[in-house]
């Protein structure tokens, strides 16, 4: 009889990707919650230019790449600078330099905004973006798990969009970095966990990270109407070291500042 765990594992492995760089360090950026059509597009272009200025910086495209307001959803189409397919064409245009410079390494789920379209028509926004960019194999569907080798150090990464805020709910993921999108909070938590070495029969204490990504969304009227707290705009550039296991997230503007004041990325 087939092991039930094998069935589950086979499903998970359809959503994995691997990436390797032989450099001494790299930066990982998850571009999520762009909300093209209701975002500050110039800021997005600045971030992409900044990514390209760092020779060892690579990108995962996350959820809510487009704002995708519909007649029955939260939001107001009159607030959007672009609507419908214009949003898809715009995000593709802005992401092209990343593809042309081999910086885009994976594409994750569409997100709750894109799912407004998918739930009514079975059209996946992120899959369309991948195809229009000419990299359909980078799209991994509704879950994303990555193995990223920086020299001989392998980092495990999981990216999820709409997620629960219950503390420690995602402990089962057991990865080095868990990216949480959707909430636009731009903060991270560091946790110490036990690592069991089954080969030399020893225990180590290692840090893991839960990174709550920011967004590129302008302040929408529905959030003002509901008196939501304003959220930080931006994203994380996460340093992954290739000489020893070392992880350090930087907010984009902070990394920009220290590079322009002498730090060599």
Short mmCIF file of C-alpha atoms in Angstrom, two decimals:
data_model
loop_
_atom_site.label_atom_id
_atom_site.label_comp_id
_atom_site.label_asym_id
_atom_site.label_seq_id
_atom_site.Cartn_x
_atom_site.Cartn_y
_atom_site.Cartn_z
CA UNK A 1 0.00 0.00 0.00
CA UNK A 2 1.21 3.51 -0.81
CA UNK A 3 2.35 5.45 2.25
CA UNK A 4 -0.06 8.31 2.92
CA UNK A 5 2.84 10.61 3.74
CA UNK A 6 4.30 9.94 0.27
CA UNK A 7 1.11 11.22 -1.34
CA UNK A 8 1.33 14.42 0.66
CA UNK A 9 5.05 14.80 -0.07
CA UNK A 10 4.56 14.31 -3.80
CA UNK A 11 2.05 17.16 -3.80
CA UNK A 12 4.37 19.47 -1.87
CA UNK A 13 7.29 18.80 -4.20
CA UNK A 14 5.38 20.19 -7.19
CA UNK A 15 5.71 23.59 -5.49
CA UNK A 16 9.47 23.61 -4.82
CA UNK A 17 12.32 25.40 -6.54
CA UNK A 18 16.09 25.30 -6.22
CA UNK A 19 18.63 28.04 -6.83
CA UNK A 20 22.40 28.15 -6.46
CA UNK A 21 24.99 30.91 -6.51
CA UNK A 22 28.73 30.46 -5.96
CA UNK A 23 29.17 33.95 -4.55
CA UNK A 24 30.20 34.63 -0.94
CA UNK A 25 26.83 36.19 -0.18
CA UNK A 26 23.56 37.12 -1.81
CA UNK A 27 20.44 39.15 -1.10
CA UNK A 28 16.95 37.72 -1.49
CA UNK A 29 13.99 40.00 -2.20
CA UNK A 30 10.38 38.83 -2.17
CA UNK A 31 8.45 41.37 -4.23
CA UNK A 32 4.95 40.92 -2.87
CA UNK A 33 1.86 43.07 -2.47
CA UNK A 34 2.86 45.35 -5.34
CA UNK A 35 -0.83 46.06 -6.10
CA UNK A 36 -0.07 47.34 -9.59
CA UNK A 37 -2.77 49.79 -10.58
CA UNK A 38 -3.06 51.25 -7.08
CA UNK A 39 0.61 51.43 -6.10
CA UNK A 40 3.40 53.96 -6.28
CA UNK A 41 4.86 52.69 -9.54
CA UNK A 42 7.87 54.99 -9.48
CA UNK A 43 8.86 53.57 -6.11
CA UNK A 44 8.61 50.05 -7.53
CA UNK A 45 10.86 51.04 -10.42
CA UNK A 46 13.36 52.51 -7.95
CA UNK A 47 13.41 49.22 -6.02
CA UNK A 48 13.97 47.22 -9.21
CA UNK A 49 16.82 49.53 -10.22
CA UNK A 50 18.31 49.14 -6.74
CA UNK A 51 18.07 45.34 -7.03
CA UNK A 52 19.89 45.45 -10.36
CA UNK A 53 22.62 47.65 -8.88
CA UNK A 54 23.53 44.84 -6.45
CA UNK A 55 25.23 42.13 -8.47
CA UNK A 56 24.22 39.29 -6.13
CA UNK A 57 20.57 40.17 -5.50
CA UNK A 58 17.77 37.82 -6.61
CA UNK A 59 13.98 38.07 -6.57
CA UNK A 60 10.90 35.97 -5.87
CA UNK A 61 7.61 37.44 -7.12
CA UNK A 62 4.92 37.03 -4.48
CA UNK A 63 1.18 37.52 -4.33
CA UNK A 64 -1.04 40.53 -5.06
CA UNK A 65 1.12 41.67 -7.95
CA UNK A 66 -1.96 43.45 -9.29
CA UNK A 67 -4.69 45.24 -7.36
CA UNK A 68 -7.52 43.59 -9.33
CA UNK A 69 -10.49 45.49 -7.91
CA UNK A 70 -13.78 44.05 -9.12
CA UNK A 71 -17.39 45.26 -8.95
CA UNK A 72 -18.02 43.09 -5.87
CA UNK A 73 -14.69 43.40 -4.02
CA UNK A 74 -13.24 45.77 -1.46
CA UNK A 75 -11.69 48.83 -3.10
CA UNK A 76 -12.73 51.36 -5.70
CA UNK A 77 -11.82 50.97 -9.36
CA UNK A 78 -11.94 54.77 -9.69
CA UNK A 79 -8.89 54.94 -7.40
CA UNK A 80 -6.81 52.75 -9.69
CA UNK A 81 -4.43 54.39 -12.16
CA UNK A 82 -4.64 51.25 -14.30
CA UNK A 83 -7.40 48.67 -14.49
CA UNK A 84 -7.95 45.15 -15.78
CA UNK A 85 -5.34 43.83 -18.21
CA UNK A 86 -3.44 47.15 -18.05
CA UNK A 87 -2.25 46.13 -14.58
CA UNK A 88 -0.86 42.85 -15.88
CA UNK A 89 0.93 44.49 -18.82
CA UNK A 90 2.42 47.13 -16.50
CA UNK A 91 3.82 44.68 -13.95
CA UNK A 92 5.27 42.58 -16.78
CA UNK A 93 6.92 45.66 -18.26
CA UNK A 94 8.44 46.63 -14.92
CA UNK A 95 9.69 43.11 -14.15
CA UNK A 96 11.30 42.52 -17.55
CA UNK A 97 14.72 43.90 -16.51
CA UNK A 98 14.85 41.29 -13.73
CA UNK A 99 14.26 38.49 -16.23
CA UNK A 100 16.71 39.94 -18.74
CA UNK A 101 19.40 40.03 -16.05
CA UNK A 102 18.58 36.55 -14.67
CA UNK A 103 17.48 37.93 -11.30
CA UNK A 104 13.99 36.40 -11.09
CA UNK A 105 14.26 32.92 -9.56
CA UNK A 106 10.66 31.95 -8.68
CA UNK A 107 7.04 33.10 -8.86
CA UNK A 108 4.60 32.25 -6.09
CA UNK A 109 0.86 32.27 -5.64
CA UNK A 110 -1.44 34.94 -7.05
CA UNK A 111 -2.67 36.23 -3.67
CA UNK A 112 -6.12 37.18 -2.46
CA UNK A 113 -6.46 40.17 -4.82
CA UNK A 114 -5.63 38.06 -7.89
CA UNK A 115 -7.86 35.31 -6.57
CA UNK A 116 -10.81 37.63 -7.08
CA UNK A 117 -10.21 36.95 -10.77
CA UNK A 118 -9.34 33.28 -10.36
CA UNK A 119 -12.39 32.45 -8.26
CA UNK A 120 -14.71 33.68 -11.03
CA UNK A 121 -12.81 32.70 -14.16
CA UNK A 122 -9.97 30.28 -13.22
CA UNK A 123 -7.43 32.73 -14.64
CA UNK A 124 -4.25 32.92 -12.56
CA UNK A 125 -2.69 36.39 -12.63
CA UNK A 126 0.78 35.21 -11.57
CA UNK A 127 0.74 32.37 -14.09
CA UNK A 128 -0.14 34.88 -16.82
CA UNK A 129 2.71 37.12 -15.65
CA UNK A 130 5.14 34.19 -15.82
CA UNK A 131 4.04 33.30 -19.35
CA UNK A 132 4.19 36.91 -20.58
CA UNK A 133 7.69 37.23 -19.11
CA UNK A 134 8.74 34.09 -20.98
CA UNK A 135 9.50 32.11 -17.79
CA UNK A 136 6.44 29.86 -17.26
CA UNK A 137 8.47 27.25 -15.34
CA UNK A 138 9.23 29.75 -12.57
CA UNK A 139 5.55 29.76 -11.55
CA UNK A 140 4.99 27.21 -8.78
CA UNK A 141 1.27 27.58 -8.05
CA UNK A 142 -0.48 28.06 -4.72
CA UNK A 143 2.51 27.31 -2.49
CA UNK A 144 6.23 28.06 -2.70
CA UNK A 145 9.12 26.24 -1.03
CA UNK A 146 12.72 26.97 -1.95
CA UNK A 147 16.21 25.54 -1.48
CA UNK A 148 18.75 28.32 -1.97
CA UNK A 149 22.45 27.41 -1.99
CA UNK A 150 24.95 30.21 -1.37
CA UNK A 151 28.23 28.39 -1.91
CA UNK A 152 27.91 25.29 0.29
CA UNK A 153 25.32 26.77 2.65
CA UNK A 154 21.74 25.73 1.86
CA UNK A 155 18.90 27.94 3.09
CA UNK A 156 15.27 26.82 3.12
CA UNK A 157 12.57 29.36 2.34
CA UNK A 158 8.78 29.25 2.38
CA UNK A 159 6.55 32.03 1.02
CA UNK A 160 2.87 32.25 1.94
CA UNK A 161 0.34 34.94 1.11
CA UNK A 162 -2.91 35.12 3.08
CA UNK A 163 -1.96 33.71 6.47
CA UNK A 164 -3.17 33.38 10.04
CA UNK A 165 -1.81 35.61 12.78
CA UNK A 166 -2.07 32.93 15.47
CA UNK A 167 1.30 32.70 17.18
CA UNK A 168 3.49 29.79 16.07
CA UNK A 169 0.76 28.49 13.73
CA UNK A 170 3.29 27.79 10.97
CA UNK A 171 5.93 26.08 13.11
CA UNK A 172 5.35 22.94 11.04
CA UNK A 173 7.08 24.60 8.06
CA UNK A 174 10.46 24.22 9.85
CA UNK A 175 12.30 26.46 7.38
CA UNK A 176 15.09 29.01 7.81
CA UNK A 177 12.96 31.88 6.53
CA UNK A 178 9.17 32.07 6.38
CA UNK A 179 7.91 35.05 4.37
CA UNK A 180 4.41 36.19 5.32
CA UNK A 181 2.72 38.46 2.80
CA UNK A 182 -0.72 40.10 2.75
CA UNK A 183 -0.62 42.05 6.05
CA UNK A 184 1.78 44.79 4.77
CA UNK A 185 3.45 45.03 8.18
CA UNK A 186 7.16 45.27 7.21
CA UNK A 187 8.66 43.65 10.29
CA UNK A 188 10.30 40.39 11.23
CA UNK A 189 10.59 38.02 14.18
CA UNK A 190 13.65 35.96 15.01
CA UNK A 191 13.21 32.63 16.79
CA UNK A 192 15.68 30.12 18.18
CA UNK A 193 14.97 26.46 17.42
CA UNK A 194 16.70 23.15 17.95
CA UNK A 195 18.40 21.53 14.96
CA UNK A 196 18.85 17.78 15.29
CA UNK A 197 21.91 16.36 13.51
CA UNK A 198 21.12 12.72 12.87
CA UNK A 199 24.61 12.03 11.50
CA UNK A 200 26.82 13.07 14.41
CA UNK A 201 24.01 12.75 17.00
CA UNK A 202 24.17 16.32 18.24
CA UNK A 203 21.88 19.29 18.83
CA UNK A 204 22.41 22.86 17.73
CA UNK A 205 20.50 26.04 18.49
CA UNK A 206 19.90 28.07 15.31
CA UNK A 207 17.97 31.25 14.51
CA UNK A 208 15.03 31.19 12.11
CA UNK A 209 13.08 34.15 10.75
CA UNK A 210 9.47 35.04 10.08
CA UNK A 211 9.45 38.04 7.76
CA UNK A 212 6.25 40.02 7.38
CA UNK A 213 6.65 41.73 4.04
CA UNK A 214 5.53 45.29 3.31
CA UNK A 215 3.72 46.53 0.22
CA UNK A 216 3.76 49.14 -2.53
CA UNK A 217 0.10 50.07 -2.07
CA UNK A 218 -0.93 53.71 -1.78
CA UNK A 219 -3.32 54.49 1.09
CA UNK A 220 -6.70 53.35 -0.29
CA UNK A 221 -9.99 55.00 0.61
CA UNK A 222 -11.43 51.81 2.11
CA UNK A 223 -8.63 51.74 4.70
CA UNK A 224 -9.25 55.38 5.59
CA UNK A 225 -12.97 54.72 5.87
CA UNK A 226 -12.33 51.78 8.22
CA UNK A 227 -9.71 53.76 10.19
CA UNK A 228 -6.99 51.17 9.54
CA UNK A 229 -3.55 52.09 10.80
CA UNK A 230 -1.27 53.21 7.90
CA UNK A 231 1.29 50.54 7.00
CA UNK A 232 4.91 50.98 5.95
CA UNK A 233 5.62 50.84 2.23
CA UNK A 234 8.65 48.78 1.25
CA UNK A 235 10.20 45.33 1.20
CA UNK A 236 13.07 43.37 2.73
CA UNK A 237 16.47 42.63 1.23
CA UNK A 238 17.59 39.51 3.14
CA UNK A 239 21.32 38.81 3.34
CA UNK A 240 22.28 35.14 3.04
CA UNK A 241 25.95 34.43 3.76
CA UNK A 242 27.87 31.80 1.81
CA UNK A 243 30.73 31.23 4.27
CA UNK A 244 28.66 30.39 7.34
CA UNK A 245 24.95 30.13 8.11
CA UNK A 246 23.99 33.76 8.64
CA UNK A 247 20.73 35.55 7.82
CA UNK A 248 20.05 39.27 8.17
CA UNK A 249 17.01 41.11 6.78
CA UNK A 250 17.34 44.78 5.79
CA UNK A 251 14.48 47.13 4.94
CA UNK A 252 15.12 48.51 1.45
CA UNK A 253 15.76 52.11 2.50
CA UNK A 254 18.12 51.00 5.30
CA UNK A 255 20.23 48.89 2.94
CA UNK A 256 20.26 51.73 0.42
CA UNK A 257 21.53 54.08 3.13
CA UNK A 258 24.34 51.85 4.38
CA UNK A 259 25.51 50.95 0.86
CA UNK A 260 25.68 54.64 -0.02
CA UNK A 261 27.69 55.22 3.14
CA UNK A 262 30.42 52.68 2.57
CA UNK A 263 28.97 49.17 3.03
CA UNK A 264 29.90 46.86 0.13
CA UNK A 265 27.04 44.57 -0.89
#
